[in-house]
Amino acid sequence: MTQERKVALVTGASRGIGAAIAQQLIQDGYFVVGTATSESGAEKLSAAFGENGAGKVLDVRDGTAIDALVTDIEQNYGPVLALVNNAGITRDNLLLRMSEDDWDDILNIHLKAVYRLSKRVLKGMTKARFGRIINISSVVAHFANPGQANYSAAKAGIEAFSRSLAKEMGSRQITVNSVAPGFIATEMTEQLSEEIRKKMSEQVALQRLGEPQDIANAVSFLASEKASYITGTVLHVNGGLYMS
């Protein structure tokens, strides 16, 4: 890796949206460190990235592991100058039936991990006077969905967090933005019936589900010099499912 190449860290990069983001940033000239939750997943990422990146294991709920990972990246590849907080899960249920563990898991994996990772990379970005923090939110932060009170709250929190951090770090030329996907065709939606996918598509102005690459394109723009005057905003990529 040459010194001129910027390092990007993408969490949850082993499949779906995260995989598309990682590959797009490689095409954009970033050296990408992608995280997976298992050793086999990390090895697959390393093989897919080749000399353009590396796969690493990370549990985003573990603050000690986050610190160790970023330290390893800094020592071996350079400071993280683009952070994409993408890792996530769902624990859907009506609130009357939602356990505290289901609430806590979603808040820890989505919101607290964004706090920990963002805080950890800021020193390197500040020193470089360049940084791109891009947090993957969701249309459900704006578009109500029953059974997702935990997920919706976490994603709305991510967007509010991003605006505050954008204010704090603007003078250091560090931008902080969110991307809010709508209904995206991933491994999860492929398991749904054709009827359900059709009903989902009918809610979208463009009458189709989005692709992971649609989200990767948005992240690519926000991570580039072309977006140097954009910060504290939410970029909706939902085909017209929700219009702000």
mmCIF file of C-alpha atoms in Angstrom:
data_model
loop_
_atom_site.group_PDB
_atom_site.id
_atom_site.type_symbol
_atom_site.label_atom_id
_atom_site.label_comp_id
_atom_site.label_asym_id
_atom_site.label_seq_id
_atom_site.Cartn_x
_atom_site.Cartn_y
_atom_site.Cartn_z
ATOM 1 C CA MET A 1 0.000 0.000 0.000
ATOM 2 C CA THR A 2 1.327 3.431 -0.895
ATOM 3 C CA GLN A 3 1.280 6.207 1.653
ATOM 4 C CA GLU A 4 -0.995 8.291 -0.556
ATOM 5 C CA ARG A 5 -3.885 5.867 -0.257
ATOM 6 C CA LYS A 6 -6.461 6.715 2.385
ATOM 7 C CA VAL A 7 -7.612 3.980 4.726
ATOM 8 C CA ALA A 8 -11.330 3.237 5.099
ATOM 9 C CA LEU A 9 -12.914 1.083 7.797
ATOM 10 C CA VAL A 10 -16.257 -0.543 6.928
ATOM 11 C CA THR A 11 -18.055 -2.526 9.614
ATOM 12 C CA GLY A 12 -20.329 -5.397 8.644
ATOM 13 C CA ALA A 13 -18.588 -5.758 5.282
ATOM 14 C CA SER A 14 -19.063 -9.474 4.670
ATOM 15 C CA ARG A 15 -22.351 -9.314 2.773
ATOM 16 C CA GLY A 16 -25.142 -7.179 1.368
ATOM 17 C CA ILE A 17 -24.823 -3.429 1.678
ATOM 18 C CA GLY A 18 -21.528 -3.581 3.571
ATOM 19 C CA ALA A 19 -19.885 -5.770 0.920
ATOM 20 C CA ALA A 20 -20.992 -3.410 -1.852
ATOM 21 C CA ILE A 21 -19.692 -0.388 0.060
ATOM 22 C CA ALA A 22 -16.309 -1.999 0.676
ATOM 23 C CA GLN A 23 -15.820 -2.939 -2.975
ATOM 24 C CA GLN A 24 -16.898 0.507 -4.156
ATOM 25 C CA LEU A 25 -14.454 2.275 -1.844
ATOM 26 C CA ILE A 26 -11.678 0.029 -3.155
ATOM 27 C CA GLN A 27 -12.609 1.130 -6.671
ATOM 28 C CA ASP A 28 -12.461 4.722 -5.433
ATOM 29 C CA GLY A 29 -8.859 4.232 -4.355
ATOM 30 C CA TYR A 30 -9.252 3.549 -0.657
ATOM 31 C CA PHE A 31 -7.419 0.776 1.176
ATOM 32 C CA VAL A 32 -10.379 -0.886 2.897
ATOM 33 C CA VAL A 33 -10.431 -2.748 6.187
ATOM 34 C CA GLY A 34 -13.721 -4.614 6.390
ATOM 35 C CA THR A 35 -15.025 -6.324 9.486
ATOM 36 C CA ALA A 36 -16.927 -9.567 9.951
ATOM 37 C CA THR A 37 -18.164 -11.343 13.058
ATOM 38 C CA SER A 38 -16.269 -14.584 12.379
ATOM 39 C CA GLU A 39 -12.742 -15.592 11.441
ATOM 40 C CA SER A 40 -14.000 -17.318 8.295
ATOM 41 C CA GLY A 41 -15.845 -14.168 7.272
ATOM 42 C CA ALA A 42 -12.733 -12.059 7.792
ATOM 43 C CA GLU A 43 -10.642 -14.503 5.745
ATOM 44 C CA LYS A 44 -13.140 -14.298 2.867
ATOM 45 C CA LEU A 45 -12.917 -10.515 2.961
ATOM 46 C CA SER A 46 -9.120 -10.595 2.839
ATOM 47 C CA ALA A 47 -9.273 -12.936 -0.144
ATOM 48 C CA ALA A 48 -11.822 -10.725 -1.921
ATOM 49 C CA PHE A 49 -9.874 -7.518 -1.274
ATOM 50 C CA GLY A 50 -6.436 -8.842 -2.171
ATOM 51 C CA GLU A 51 -3.771 -6.158 -1.884
ATOM 52 C CA ASN A 52 -6.465 -3.482 -1.704
ATOM 53 C CA GLY A 53 -7.636 -4.258 1.804
ATOM 54 C CA ALA A 54 -7.898 -6.623 4.727
ATOM 55 C CA GLY A 55 -10.619 -8.472 6.581
ATOM 56 C CA LYS A 56 -10.748 -8.351 10.376
ATOM 57 C CA VAL A 57 -12.937 -9.882 13.065
ATOM 58 C CA LEU A 58 -14.896 -7.407 15.183
ATOM 59 C CA ASP A 59 -17.751 -7.559 17.659
ATOM 60 C CA VAL A 60 -18.936 -3.947 17.596
ATOM 61 C CA ARG A 61 -20.399 -4.377 21.097
ATOM 62 C CA ASP A 62 -16.876 -4.795 22.520
ATOM 63 C CA GLY A 63 -15.184 -1.480 23.263
ATOM 64 C CA THR A 64 -11.824 -3.122 23.961
ATOM 65 C CA ALA A 65 -11.948 -4.937 20.617
ATOM 66 C CA ILE A 66 -12.753 -1.680 18.803
ATOM 67 C CA ASP A 67 -9.751 0.048 20.361
ATOM 68 C CA ALA A 68 -7.482 -2.897 19.512
ATOM 69 C CA LEU A 69 -8.691 -3.038 15.908
ATOM 70 C CA VAL A 70 -8.188 0.661 15.216
ATOM 71 C CA THR A 71 -4.754 0.553 16.862
ATOM 72 C CA ASP A 72 -3.826 -2.383 14.605
ATOM 73 C CA ILE A 73 -5.031 -0.509 11.520
ATOM 74 C CA GLU A 74 -3.100 2.624 12.463
ATOM 75 C CA GLN A 75 0.105 0.693 13.068
ATOM 76 C CA ASN A 76 -0.080 -1.432 9.919
ATOM 77 C CA TYR A 77 -1.906 0.661 7.337
ATOM 78 C CA GLY A 78 -2.248 4.230 8.576
ATOM 79 C CA PRO A 79 -4.970 6.317 10.220
ATOM 80 C CA VAL A 80 -8.600 5.604 9.410
ATOM 81 C CA LEU A 81 -9.710 8.580 7.314
ATOM 82 C CA ALA A 82 -13.082 7.176 6.218
ATOM 83 C CA LEU A 83 -15.309 5.304 8.648
ATOM 84 C CA VAL A 84 -18.511 3.616 7.492
ATOM 85 C CA ASN A 85 -20.609 2.411 10.409
ATOM 86 C CA ASN A 86 -22.713 -0.228 8.704
ATOM 87 C CA ALA A 87 -22.828 -3.267 11.024
ATOM 88 C CA GLY A 88 -26.292 -4.061 12.272
ATOM 89 C CA ILE A 89 -28.944 -6.599 13.148
ATOM 90 C CA THR A 90 -32.684 -6.596 13.791
ATOM 91 C CA ARG A 91 -34.633 -7.879 16.791
ATOM 92 C CA ASP A 92 -38.159 -7.055 15.653
ATOM 93 C CA ASN A 93 -41.160 -7.445 17.936
ATOM 94 C CA LEU A 94 -44.121 -5.471 19.172
ATOM 95 C CA LEU A 95 -43.104 -3.418 22.202
ATOM 96 C CA LEU A 96 -45.439 -5.359 24.503
ATOM 97 C CA ARG A 97 -43.423 -8.486 23.661
ATOM 98 C CA MET A 98 -39.968 -6.940 23.288
ATOM 99 C CA SER A 99 -37.423 -8.055 25.886
ATOM 100 C CA GLU A 100 -34.871 -5.707 27.402
ATOM 101 C CA ASP A 101 -32.144 -7.817 25.813
ATOM 102 C CA ASP A 102 -33.667 -7.196 22.388
ATOM 103 C CA TRP A 103 -33.782 -3.468 23.134
ATOM 104 C CA ASP A 104 -30.237 -3.360 24.502
ATOM 105 C CA ASP A 105 -28.710 -5.448 21.696
ATOM 106 C CA ILE A 106 -30.058 -3.113 19.021
ATOM 107 C CA LEU A 107 -28.970 0.051 20.847
ATOM 108 C CA ASN A 108 -25.507 -1.372 21.556
ATOM 109 C CA ILE A 109 -24.837 -2.739 18.074
ATOM 110 C CA HIS A 110 -26.218 0.265 16.218
ATOM 111 C CA LEU A 111 -25.933 3.377 18.355
ATOM 112 C CA LYS A 112 -23.255 2.714 20.975
ATOM 113 C CA ALA A 113 -20.917 1.158 18.409
ATOM 114 C CA VAL A 114 -21.208 4.295 16.271
ATOM 115 C CA TYR A 115 -20.209 6.379 19.310
ATOM 116 C CA ARG A 116 -17.235 4.139 20.133
ATOM 117 C CA LEU A 117 -15.885 3.781 16.601
ATOM 118 C CA SER A 118 -16.334 7.443 15.718
ATOM 119 C CA LYS A 119 -14.618 8.588 18.896
ATOM 120 C CA ARG A 120 -11.704 6.203 18.348
ATOM 121 C CA VAL A 121 -10.856 7.379 14.818
ATOM 122 C CA LEU A 122 -11.228 11.120 15.418
ATOM 123 C CA LYS A 123 -7.660 11.672 16.618
ATOM 124 C CA GLY A 124 -6.171 10.391 13.360
ATOM 125 C CA MET A 125 -8.647 12.361 11.291
ATOM 126 C CA THR A 126 -7.966 15.537 13.273
ATOM 127 C CA LYS A 127 -4.223 15.182 12.755
ATOM 128 C CA ALA A 128 -4.743 14.673 9.011
ATOM 129 C CA ARG A 129 -7.298 17.489 8.827
ATOM 130 C CA PHE A 130 -9.425 15.174 6.741
ATOM 131 C CA GLY A 131 -12.126 12.742 7.696
ATOM 132 C CA ARG A 132 -15.298 11.136 6.448
ATOM 133 C CA ILE A 133 -17.670 9.483 8.900
ATOM 134 C CA ILE A 134 -20.672 7.925 7.190
ATOM 135 C CA ASN A 135 -23.306 6.246 9.316
ATOM 136 C CA ILE A 136 -25.825 3.864 7.782
ATOM 137 C CA SER A 137 -29.238 4.797 9.127
ATOM 138 C CA SER A 138 -32.600 3.621 7.772
ATOM 139 C CA VAL A 139 -35.826 4.901 6.330
ATOM 140 C CA VAL A 140 -37.505 3.646 9.525
ATOM 141 C CA ALA A 141 -35.946 6.547 11.409
ATOM 142 C CA HIS A 142 -38.525 8.628 9.500
ATOM 143 C CA PHE A 143 -41.086 6.143 8.186
ATOM 144 C CA ALA A 144 -42.931 4.341 10.995
ATOM 145 C CA ASN A 145 -42.771 0.566 11.003
ATOM 146 C CA PRO A 146 -44.602 -1.446 13.693
ATOM 147 C CA GLY A 147 -42.446 -3.935 15.549
ATOM 148 C CA GLN A 148 -39.273 -1.890 15.183
ATOM 149 C CA ALA A 149 -39.346 0.542 18.087
ATOM 150 C CA ASN A 150 -35.816 -0.484 19.087
ATOM 151 C CA TYR A 151 -34.397 -0.323 15.550
ATOM 152 C CA SER A 152 -36.175 2.951 14.742
ATOM 153 C CA ALA A 153 -34.945 4.569 17.954
ATOM 154 C CA ALA A 154 -31.363 3.472 17.291
ATOM 155 C CA LYS A 155 -31.389 4.754 13.716
ATOM 156 C CA ALA A 156 -32.958 8.082 14.691
ATOM 157 C CA GLY A 157 -30.295 8.369 17.390
ATOM 158 C CA ILE A 158 -27.569 7.764 14.815
ATOM 159 C CA GLU A 159 -28.829 10.664 12.718
ATOM 160 C CA ALA A 160 -29.006 13.044 15.698
ATOM 161 C CA PHE A 161 -25.544 11.915 16.816
ATOM 162 C CA SER A 162 -24.201 12.578 13.311
ATOM 163 C CA ARG A 163 -25.527 16.142 13.279
ATOM 164 C CA SER A 164 -23.970 16.941 16.651
ATOM 165 C CA LEU A 165 -20.608 15.440 15.713
ATOM 166 C CA ALA A 166 -20.673 17.291 12.385
ATOM 167 C CA LYS A 167 -20.929 20.576 14.319
ATOM 168 C CA GLU A 168 -18.080 19.582 16.625
ATOM 169 C CA MET A 169 -15.639 18.441 13.940
ATOM 170 C CA GLY A 170 -16.340 20.786 11.036
ATOM 171 C CA SER A 171 -13.448 23.096 11.835
ATOM 172 C CA ARG A 172 -11.094 20.106 11.419
ATOM 173 C CA GLN A 173 -12.466 19.400 7.923
ATOM 174 C CA ILE A 174 -14.122 16.208 9.122
ATOM 175 C CA THR A 175 -17.567 15.590 7.677
ATOM 176 C CA VAL A 176 -20.208 13.427 9.335
ATOM 177 C CA ASN A 177 -23.256 12.273 7.403
ATOM 178 C CA SER A 178 -25.888 9.554 7.379
ATOM 179 C CA VAL A 179 -27.238 7.433 4.547
ATOM 180 C CA ALA A 180 -30.787 6.138 5.053
ATOM 181 C CA PRO A 181 -31.604 3.130 2.857
ATOM 182 C CA GLY A 182 -35.158 2.157 2.042
ATOM 183 C CA PHE A 183 -36.175 -1.344 0.931
ATOM 184 C CA ILE A 184 -32.988 -2.924 -0.429
ATOM 185 C CA ALA A 185 -32.708 -6.329 -2.106
ATOM 186 C CA THR A 186 -30.372 -8.341 0.126
ATOM 187 C CA GLU A 187 -30.058 -11.930 1.327
ATOM 188 C CA MET A 188 -32.775 -11.164 3.882
ATOM 189 C CA THR A 189 -35.350 -9.941 1.360
ATOM 190 C CA GLU A 190 -34.573 -12.862 -0.949
ATOM 191 C CA GLN A 191 -35.990 -15.158 1.731
ATOM 192 C CA LEU A 192 -39.354 -13.395 1.594
ATOM 193 C CA SER A 193 -42.160 -14.607 -0.618
ATOM 194 C CA GLU A 194 -42.708 -13.094 -4.042
ATOM 195 C CA GLU A 195 -46.011 -11.673 -2.802
ATOM 196 C CA ILE A 196 -44.399 -9.831 0.096
ATOM 197 C CA ARG A 197 -41.632 -8.443 -2.116
ATOM 198 C CA LYS A 198 -44.271 -7.273 -4.583
ATOM 199 C CA LYS A 199 -46.158 -5.461 -1.811
ATOM 200 C CA MET A 200 -42.920 -3.831 -0.682
ATOM 201 C CA SER A 201 -42.156 -2.661 -4.219
ATOM 202 C CA GLU A 202 -45.644 -1.190 -4.597
ATOM 203 C CA GLN A 203 -44.937 1.214 -1.714
ATOM 204 C CA VAL A 204 -41.942 2.639 -3.585
ATOM 205 C CA ALA A 205 -42.390 5.417 -6.154
ATOM 206 C CA LEU A 206 -39.936 3.679 -8.498
ATOM 207 C CA GLN A 207 -41.880 0.419 -8.032
ATOM 208 C CA ARG A 208 -38.842 -1.713 -7.241
ATOM 209 C CA LEU A 209 -36.461 -2.562 -4.440
ATOM 210 C CA GLY A 210 -33.088 -0.887 -4.374
ATOM 211 C CA GLU A 211 -29.778 -2.686 -4.782
ATOM 212 C CA PRO A 212 -26.826 -2.684 -2.351
ATOM 213 C CA GLN A 213 -24.872 -0.811 -5.022
ATOM 214 C CA ASP A 214 -27.326 2.087 -4.742
ATOM 215 C CA ILE A 215 -26.233 2.564 -1.134
ATOM 216 C CA ALA A 216 -22.579 2.042 -2.046
ATOM 217 C CA ASN A 217 -22.848 4.820 -4.634
ATOM 218 C CA ALA A 218 -24.182 7.228 -1.999
ATOM 219 C CA VAL A 219 -21.380 6.330 0.413
ATOM 220 C CA SER A 220 -18.836 6.695 -2.375
ATOM 221 C CA PHE A 221 -20.010 10.244 -3.028
ATOM 222 C CA LEU A 222 -19.988 11.245 0.647
ATOM 223 C CA ALA A 223 -16.494 9.759 1.093
ATOM 224 C CA SER A 224 -15.114 11.726 -1.841
ATOM 225 C CA GLU A 225 -13.732 15.222 -2.268
ATOM 226 C CA LYS A 226 -16.904 16.046 -4.204
ATOM 227 C CA ALA A 227 -18.799 16.019 -0.903
ATOM 228 C CA SER A 228 -16.332 18.182 1.018
ATOM 229 C CA TYR A 229 -18.995 20.849 1.695
ATOM 230 C CA ILE A 230 -21.692 18.423 2.832
ATOM 231 C CA THR A 231 -21.935 17.572 6.518
ATOM 232 C CA GLY A 232 -24.602 16.876 9.109
ATOM 233 C CA THR A 233 -27.105 15.687 6.543
ATOM 234 C CA VAL A 234 -29.123 12.550 5.814
ATOM 235 C CA LEU A 235 -28.988 11.225 2.266
ATOM 236 C CA HIS A 236 -32.174 9.246 1.604
ATOM 237 C CA VAL A 237 -31.775 6.379 -0.858
ATOM 238 C CA ASN A 238 -35.214 4.806 -0.976
ATOM 239 C CA GLY A 239 -36.670 5.145 -4.460
ATOM 240 C CA GLY A 240 -39.392 7.464 -3.194
ATOM 241 C CA LEU A 241 -40.655 5.269 -0.357
ATOM 242 C CA TYR A 242 -40.232 8.261 1.943
ATOM 243 C CA MET A 243 -39.905 11.832 0.705
ATOM 244 C CA SER A 244 -38.713 14.510 3.102
#
